[in-house]
mmCIF file of C-alpha atoms and ligand atoms in Angstrom:
data_model
loop_
_atom_site.group_PDB
_atom_site.id
_atom_site.type_symbol
_atom_site.label_atom_id
_atom_site.label_comp_id
_atom_site.label_asym_id
_atom_site.label_seq_id
_atom_site.Cartn_x
_atom_site.Cartn_y
_atom_site.Cartn_z
ATOM 1 C CA MET A 1 19.131 10.497 -37.447
ATOM 2 C CA ARG A 2 16.878 9.006 -34.700
ATOM 3 C CA ARG A 3 13.818 7.003 -35.784
ATOM 4 C CA VAL A 4 11.003 7.772 -33.460
ATOM 5 C CA GLY A 5 7.496 6.280 -33.663
ATOM 6 C CA VAL A 6 4.383 8.102 -32.737
ATOM 7 C CA LEU A 7 1.454 5.731 -31.794
ATOM 8 C CA ALA A 8 -1.105 6.942 -34.443
ATOM 9 C CA LEU A 9 -4.363 5.173 -33.400
ATOM 10 C CA GLN A 10 -6.059 8.162 -31.776
ATOM 11 C CA GLY A 11 -5.193 11.538 -30.126
ATOM 12 C CA ASP A 12 -2.873 14.477 -30.902
ATOM 13 C CA VAL A 13 -0.532 12.569 -33.193
ATOM 14 C CA ARG A 14 0.144 15.357 -35.687
ATOM 15 C CA GLU A 15 1.374 17.777 -32.983
ATOM 16 C CA HIS A 16 3.917 15.291 -31.663
ATOM 17 C CA ILE A 17 5.154 14.494 -35.211
ATOM 18 C CA ALA A 18 5.589 18.231 -35.983
ATOM 19 C CA MET A 19 7.593 18.705 -32.795
ATOM 20 C CA LEU A 20 9.831 15.732 -33.384
ATOM 21 C CA GLU A 21 10.474 16.835 -36.963
ATOM 22 C CA THR A 22 11.395 20.252 -35.790
ATOM 23 C CA LEU A 23 14.082 18.612 -33.719
ATOM 24 C CA GLY A 24 15.406 16.660 -36.681
ATOM 25 C CA ALA A 25 14.067 13.188 -35.781
ATOM 26 C CA SER A 26 12.704 10.855 -38.569
ATOM 27 C CA VAL A 27 9.190 9.994 -37.549
ATOM 28 C CA ILE A 28 7.083 6.907 -38.213
ATOM 29 C CA LYS A 29 3.412 6.675 -37.534
ATOM 30 C CA VAL A 30 2.742 3.420 -35.744
ATOM 31 C CA ARG A 31 -0.563 1.808 -36.693
ATOM 32 C CA ARG A 32 0.321 -1.835 -36.865
ATOM 33 C CA ALA A 33 2.893 -4.097 -35.368
ATOM 34 C CA SER A 34 5.217 -4.018 -38.249
ATOM 35 C CA ASP A 35 5.579 -0.250 -37.790
ATOM 36 C CA LEU A 36 7.444 -0.930 -34.567
ATOM 37 C CA GLU A 37 10.447 -2.343 -36.546
ATOM 38 C CA ASN A 38 13.732 -0.556 -36.133
ATOM 39 C CA LEU A 39 12.435 2.277 -34.034
ATOM 40 C CA ASP A 40 14.705 3.976 -31.444
ATOM 41 C CA GLY A 41 11.686 4.984 -29.315
ATOM 42 C CA LEU A 42 8.036 5.723 -29.228
ATOM 43 C CA ILE A 43 5.602 8.435 -28.170
ATOM 44 C CA ILE A 44 2.149 7.522 -26.906
ATOM 45 C CA PRO A 45 0.113 10.819 -27.451
ATOM 46 C CA GLY A 46 -2.712 12.310 -25.463
ATOM 47 C CA GLY A 47 -6.239 11.612 -26.437
ATOM 48 C CA GLU A 48 -8.516 9.243 -24.749
ATOM 49 C CA SER A 49 -6.916 6.206 -22.884
ATOM 50 C CA THR A 50 -9.966 4.062 -22.987
ATOM 51 C CA THR A 51 -10.035 4.346 -26.855
ATOM 52 C CA ILE A 52 -6.223 3.974 -27.192
ATOM 53 C CA SER A 53 -6.159 0.779 -25.129
ATOM 54 C CA HIS A 54 -9.038 -0.650 -27.142
ATOM 55 C CA LEU A 55 -7.387 0.227 -30.490
ATOM 56 C CA LEU A 56 -3.988 -1.232 -29.307
ATOM 57 C CA ASP A 57 -5.805 -4.552 -28.897
ATOM 58 C CA THR A 58 -7.644 -4.497 -32.144
ATOM 59 C CA SER A 59 -4.623 -3.295 -34.148
ATOM 60 C CA GLY A 60 -2.511 -6.045 -32.734
ATOM 61 C CA VAL A 61 0.096 -3.547 -31.578
ATOM 62 C CA ARG A 62 -0.369 -4.300 -27.833
ATOM 63 C CA GLU A 63 1.577 -7.555 -27.540
ATOM 64 C CA PRO A 64 4.654 -6.582 -29.601
ATOM 65 C CA LEU A 65 4.784 -3.105 -27.977
ATOM 66 C CA ARG A 66 4.446 -4.579 -24.452
ATOM 67 C CA ASP A 67 7.418 -6.988 -25.322
ATOM 68 C CA LEU A 68 9.509 -3.967 -26.398
ATOM 69 C CA ILE A 69 8.601 -2.008 -23.225
ATOM 70 C CA VAL A 70 9.461 -4.918 -21.016
ATOM 71 C CA GLY A 71 12.871 -5.169 -22.866
ATOM 72 C CA GLY A 72 13.652 -1.524 -22.005
ATOM 73 C CA PHE A 73 12.469 0.223 -25.122
ATOM 74 C CA PRO A 74 12.325 4.017 -24.708
ATOM 75 C CA VAL A 75 8.799 5.227 -24.523
ATOM 76 C CA LEU A 76 7.325 8.568 -23.668
ATOM 77 C CA GLY A 77 3.532 8.905 -22.839
ATOM 78 C CA THR A 78 1.813 12.268 -22.601
ATOM 79 C CA CYS A 79 -1.518 12.631 -20.867
ATOM 80 C CA ALA A 80 -3.569 9.667 -21.998
ATOM 81 C CA GLY A 81 -0.180 8.140 -22.847
ATOM 82 C CA LEU A 82 0.977 8.533 -19.251
ATOM 83 C CA ILE A 83 -2.264 6.640 -18.261
ATOM 84 C CA MET A 84 -1.246 3.818 -20.739
ATOM 85 C CA LEU A 85 2.177 3.475 -18.892
ATOM 86 C CA ALA A 86 1.015 3.605 -15.272
ATOM 87 C CA ASN A 87 0.823 0.518 -13.188
ATOM 88 C CA GLU A 88 -2.329 1.829 -11.382
ATOM 89 C CA VAL A 89 -5.169 3.761 -12.948
ATOM 90 C CA LEU A 90 -7.646 5.418 -10.629
ATOM 91 C CA ASP A 91 -11.168 6.124 -11.981
ATOM 92 C CA GLY A 92 -10.355 4.037 -15.017
ATOM 93 C CA ARG A 93 -13.015 2.300 -17.014
ATOM 94 C CA ALA A 94 -13.279 -1.405 -16.199
ATOM 95 C CA ASP A 95 -12.261 -2.582 -19.602
ATOM 96 C CA GLN A 96 -9.171 -0.340 -20.003
ATOM 97 C CA TRP A 97 -5.672 -1.707 -19.302
ATOM 98 C CA SER A 98 -2.131 -0.345 -19.315
ATOM 99 C CA PHE A 99 1.481 -1.396 -19.947
ATOM 100 C CA GLU A 100 2.406 -0.953 -16.243
ATOM 101 C CA ALA A 101 5.955 0.453 -17.049
ATOM 102 C CA LEU A 102 5.779 3.161 -14.461
ATOM 103 C CA ASP A 103 5.318 2.525 -10.721
ATOM 104 C CA VAL A 104 2.760 5.428 -10.411
ATOM 105 C CA ALA A 105 -0.879 5.651 -9.637
ATOM 106 C CA VAL A 106 -2.615 8.210 -11.891
ATOM 107 C CA ARG A 107 -6.114 9.427 -11.455
ATOM 108 C CA ARG A 108 -7.914 10.146 -14.761
ATOM 109 C CA ASN A 109 -9.345 13.549 -14.981
ATOM 110 C CA GLY A 110 -7.765 14.006 -11.509
ATOM 111 C CA TYR A 111 -7.744 17.785 -11.377
ATOM 112 C CA GLY A 112 -11.471 17.996 -11.123
ATOM 113 C CA ARG A 113 -14.233 19.222 -13.362
ATOM 114 C CA GLN A 114 -13.977 22.902 -12.602
ATOM 115 C CA ILE A 115 -10.313 23.035 -13.807
ATOM 116 C CA ALA A 116 -10.514 20.304 -16.354
ATOM 117 C CA SER A 117 -8.214 22.358 -18.528
ATOM 118 C CA PHE A 118 -5.744 24.870 -17.367
ATOM 119 C CA GLU A 119 -2.268 26.180 -18.196
ATOM 120 C CA THR A 120 0.323 26.545 -15.463
ATOM 121 C CA PRO A 121 4.136 26.906 -15.380
ATOM 122 C CA VAL A 122 6.053 23.614 -15.082
ATOM 123 C CA ILE A 123 9.503 23.542 -13.475
ATOM 124 C CA LEU A 124 11.762 21.197 -15.580
ATOM 125 C CA GLY A 125 15.344 21.357 -14.286
ATOM 126 C CA ASN A 126 16.482 24.835 -14.932
ATOM 127 C CA ASP A 127 13.721 25.520 -17.374
ATOM 128 C CA VAL A 128 10.228 26.788 -16.722
ATOM 129 C CA VAL A 129 8.022 25.427 -19.533
ATOM 130 C CA PRO A 130 4.389 25.988 -20.266
ATOM 131 C CA GLY A 131 2.109 23.157 -18.924
ATOM 132 C CA VAL A 132 -1.109 22.582 -20.860
ATOM 133 C CA PHE A 133 -3.300 20.316 -18.902
ATOM 134 C CA ILE A 134 -6.482 18.927 -20.548
ATOM 135 C CA ARG A 135 -8.584 16.650 -18.556
ATOM 136 C CA ALA A 136 -5.201 15.542 -17.348
ATOM 137 C CA PRO A 137 -4.315 12.467 -15.225
ATOM 138 C CA ARG A 138 -3.019 13.518 -11.802
ATOM 139 C CA ILE A 139 0.011 11.437 -10.445
ATOM 140 C CA GLU A 140 -1.156 10.493 -6.968
ATOM 141 C CA ARG A 141 1.530 8.119 -5.937
ATOM 142 C CA TRP A 142 5.003 7.464 -7.244
ATOM 143 C CA GLY A 143 7.355 4.663 -6.180
ATOM 144 C CA GLU A 144 10.969 4.874 -5.137
ATOM 145 C CA GLU A 145 12.263 3.835 -8.535
ATOM 146 C CA VAL A 146 10.474 6.689 -10.193
ATOM 147 C CA GLU A 147 12.425 9.803 -10.823
ATOM 148 C CA VAL A 148 10.499 13.032 -10.792
ATOM 149 C CA ILE A 149 11.672 15.234 -13.638
ATOM 150 C CA ALA A 150 9.225 18.123 -13.539
ATOM 151 C CA TRP A 151 6.747 19.783 -11.105
ATOM 152 C CA HIS A 152 4.122 22.250 -11.150
ATOM 153 C CA ASP A 153 2.740 24.331 -8.217
ATOM 154 C CA HIS A 154 -0.997 24.669 -9.026
ATOM 155 C CA GLY A 155 -2.037 25.950 -5.661
ATOM 156 C CA GLU A 156 -1.176 22.926 -3.597
ATOM 157 C CA GLY A 157 2.715 22.963 -3.414
ATOM 158 C CA PRO A 158 5.080 21.240 -5.829
ATOM 159 C CA HIS A 159 3.495 18.221 -7.576
ATOM 160 C CA PRO A 160 5.074 15.815 -10.082
ATOM 161 C CA VAL A 161 3.888 16.133 -13.622
ATOM 162 C CA LEU A 162 6.841 14.431 -15.485
ATOM 163 C CA VAL A 163 8.232 11.183 -14.224
ATOM 164 C CA ARG A 164 10.676 8.627 -15.609
ATOM 165 C CA GLN A 165 11.504 5.023 -14.626
ATOM 166 C CA GLY A 166 14.323 3.535 -16.693
ATOM 167 C CA ALA A 167 13.509 4.039 -20.368
ATOM 168 C CA ALA A 168 9.749 4.811 -19.663
ATOM 169 C CA TRP A 169 8.679 8.469 -19.324
ATOM 170 C CA GLY A 170 5.304 9.826 -18.536
ATOM 171 C CA CYS A 171 3.956 13.308 -18.581
ATOM 172 C CA SER A 172 0.559 14.584 -17.484
ATOM 173 C CA PHE A 173 0.626 17.738 -19.680
ATOM 174 C CA HIS A 174 0.777 18.372 -23.364
ATOM 175 C CA PRO A 175 4.312 19.774 -24.449
ATOM 176 C CA GLU A 176 3.210 19.124 -28.026
ATOM 177 C CA LEU A 177 0.555 21.772 -27.885
ATOM 178 C CA THR A 178 2.979 24.483 -27.136
ATOM 179 C CA ASN A 179 6.055 25.646 -29.021
ATOM 180 C CA ASN A 180 8.399 24.586 -26.300
ATOM 181 C CA VAL A 181 10.511 21.682 -27.340
ATOM 182 C CA VAL A 182 12.497 21.070 -24.101
ATOM 183 C CA LEU A 183 10.814 17.775 -23.121
ATOM 184 C CA HIS A 184 10.872 16.291 -26.603
ATOM 185 C CA GLY A 185 14.590 17.393 -26.713
ATOM 186 C CA LEU A 186 15.296 15.566 -23.538
ATOM 187 C CA PHE A 187 13.513 12.426 -24.769
ATOM 188 C CA LEU A 188 15.621 12.483 -27.908
ATOM 189 C CA ASP A 189 18.746 12.946 -25.988
ATOM 190 C CA ALA A 190 17.872 9.953 -23.913
ATOM 191 C CA LEU A 191 17.461 7.922 -27.102
ATOM 192 C CA ALA A 192 20.812 8.994 -28.287
ATOM 193 C CA GLU A 193 22.271 7.971 -24.939
ATOM 194 C CA ALA A 194 20.543 4.546 -25.118
ATOM 195 C CA LEU A 195 22.079 3.958 -28.605
ATOM 196 C CA ARG A 196 25.583 4.739 -27.513
HETATM 197 N N1 LIG B 1 -8.855 12.087 -19.743
HETATM 198 C C1 LIG B 1 -8.250 11.442 -20.821
HETATM 199 C C2 LIG B 1 -8.091 9.933 -20.539
HETATM 200 O O1 LIG B 1 -8.612 9.423 -19.642
HETATM 201 C C3 LIG B 1 -6.810 11.968 -21.042
HETATM 202 C C4 LIG B 1 -6.889 13.481 -21.579
HETATM 203 C C5 LIG B 1 -5.879 13.752 -22.507
HETATM 204 O O2 LIG B 1 -5.052 12.964 -22.981
HETATM 205 N N2 LIG B 1 -5.807 15.032 -22.826
HETATM 206 O O3 LIG B 1 -7.515 9.281 -21.415
#
């Protein structure tokens, strides 16, 4: 059984745990550095990136998690979690920081106020999955090393909403708020692959 951590400092932790457990993973809530021991991968949930970055500092999780990520530890960030993994954060607050694991620029709340939250189909390989976007970060630049795994077409042509660079995955929507497990399944498959 795969041991997957969910960063449990703030955000929609419970929903990720439920989805991972549905898929048969053993889930550990990560609140302190010692919780990172013996994990196969970690999910950084959606919530508020300014708060998550602050709590990563005060909890002492920031440094050990950064070391793991630099060493190729599998990590999936959704929404605020994507912001935590991006190497460029546009419209960020001056005191927030990120792990810089993905060569992307993301704009916080980048879909504008009018459509701060919306649902739109996301094309993920051969699947179409529901994309729930809540004050979502918009991926505005992605580097050559970045693989685009899923797109949406929200009135502006295909636009990336799920990217991967090595073992780091970032997603601008909230799969955990639907009952579609495709993305969590892909992440767990990648963990199994990494363990082989
Ligand atoms: N706008 C939030 C942020 O900047 C992200 C929103 C979310 O995770 N649903 O962190």
